[in-house]
Amino acid sequence: SAVISQKPSRDICQRGTSLTIQCQVDSQVTMMFWYRQQPGQSLTLIATANQGSEATYESGFVIDKFPISRPNLTFSTLTVSNMSPEDSSIYLCSVEGPGKAREQYFGPGTRLTVT
Amino acid sequence: SQKIEQNSEALNIQEGKTATLTCNYTNYSPAYLQWYRQDPGRGPVFLLLIRENEKEKRKERLKVTFDTTLKQSLFHITASQPADSATYLCALESGTASKLTFGTGTRLQVTL
C-alpha cells in the first residue's frame, strides 16, 4: 500500500484568501484524487489529477476555484481559492493501489476552517 | 440521480456480537463495491472490494455480500471488538476512470 502525507494538517484562514494543500506519495502513481469531506458528510470527489495532463473536475467543481497541479508522479497540490466559510472542510488526497488494484489509499487529510 | 444510502443512525452493539451494516444504491450499476473504515481525524482505510459478479467476499472477521438485483451490499464484522468502533463507508465504482462515489457512512460503536 502507498503511504501518503499531506501538508498542512490543518489551517485557519480568512475569507477571500487562498490555501494550497500538498500531497506527497511514497511511490509513483498515475492517478491522484482530491476529495472534500464537509462536516458530518461523506467524501465528495473534487477532481482527478493525472501527471502531464489537465485535471478532470467533477460536476460542481471548477478549475478557477480549485486549481490543481501535478508536476510529477509522486506529488500534487490543490489550491482552494478566494475562500468563504462554506469551504470549511477536510480535504483529502488519494491514490489507487498498485497494478490493477481498484482500492484507494488516502492521506490523513487537511482540516480547513475559513473565518 | 445516483444515490447511495447507509444507515445514518449509529449502530451500537455488544462486544462479541456480529455487526451488520447496510449499503443501498439506486440509479447505479457499479462494477465494484468497496468498504472503507474511517476513524475520527483520519482518512478512510480500505477494507474489502467485491466485484459485480461476486456474491460474497471474506477477510478474517469481515464479510461482504453484494446483491445487484436488490442493489444492496451487507458488511458483517463477526466477534466484534471495541477496536472496531469507527465509521464505515461503502463506495461504488462504475469501472471507468476509477472514480469512487461514497455513501454517507454508518458509525459503529462496540461496547464491552
mmCIF file of C-alpha atoms in Angstrom, chain A residues 50-92:
data_model
loop_
_atom_site.group_PDB
_atom_site.id
_atom_site.type_symbol
_atom_site.label_atom_id
_atom_site.label_comp_id
_atom_site.label_asym_id
_atom_site.label_seq_id
_atom_site.Cartn_x
_atom_site.Cartn_y
_atom_site.Cartn_z
ATOM 1 C CA ASN A 50 -3.054 12.723 -13.941
ATOM 2 C CA GLN A 51 0.561 13.647 -14.403
ATOM 3 C CA GLY A 52 1.153 15.560 -17.600
ATOM 4 C CA SER A 53 -2.450 16.497 -18.284
ATOM 5 C CA GLU A 54 -5.115 18.849 -17.015
ATOM 6 C CA ALA A 55 -7.089 17.690 -14.007
ATOM 7 C CA THR A 56 -10.605 16.403 -14.623
ATOM 8 C CA TYR A 57 -13.188 18.114 -12.414
ATOM 9 C CA GLU A 58 -16.458 16.696 -11.181
ATOM 10 C CA SER A 59 -19.764 18.461 -11.560
ATOM 11 C CA GLY A 60 -19.970 21.430 -9.224
ATOM 12 C CA PHE A 61 -16.214 21.986 -9.020
ATOM 13 C CA VAL A 62 -14.289 24.346 -11.302
ATOM 14 C CA ILE A 63 -10.637 24.942 -12.001
ATOM 15 C CA ASP A 64 -10.772 28.624 -11.067
ATOM 16 C CA LYS A 65 -11.889 27.734 -7.550
ATOM 17 C CA PHE A 66 -9.806 24.566 -7.096
ATOM 18 C CA PRO A 67 -6.710 24.726 -9.299
ATOM 19 C CA ILE A 68 -4.653 21.536 -9.186
ATOM 20 C CA SER A 69 -1.048 20.894 -10.098
ATOM 21 C CA ARG A 70 0.521 17.519 -10.819
ATOM 22 C CA PRO A 71 4.179 18.179 -11.626
ATOM 23 C CA ASN A 72 5.383 14.578 -11.223
ATOM 24 C CA LEU A 73 4.241 11.065 -10.365
ATOM 25 C CA THR A 74 4.590 11.454 -6.580
ATOM 26 C CA PHE A 75 3.218 14.923 -5.867
ATOM 27 C CA SER A 76 0.122 17.070 -6.332
ATOM 28 C CA THR A 77 -1.292 20.285 -4.937
ATOM 29 C CA LEU A 78 -4.854 21.526 -4.544
ATOM 30 C CA THR A 79 -5.498 25.228 -4.053
ATOM 31 C CA VAL A 80 -8.709 26.460 -2.503
ATOM 32 C CA SER A 81 -9.104 29.962 -3.917
ATOM 33 C CA ASN A 82 -10.986 33.004 -2.689
ATOM 34 C CA MET A 83 -12.198 31.070 0.319
ATOM 35 C CA SER A 84 -15.529 31.508 2.063
ATOM 36 C CA PRO A 85 -16.814 29.842 5.253
ATOM 37 C CA GLU A 86 -18.605 27.283 3.040
ATOM 38 C CA ASP A 87 -15.168 25.951 2.052
ATOM 39 C CA SER A 88 -14.540 24.806 5.613
ATOM 40 C CA SER A 89 -13.988 21.077 5.167
ATOM 41 C CA ILE A 90 -11.485 18.307 5.331
ATOM 42 C CA TYR A 91 -9.618 17.932 2.053
ATOM 43 C CA LEU A 92 -8.135 14.530 1.273
#
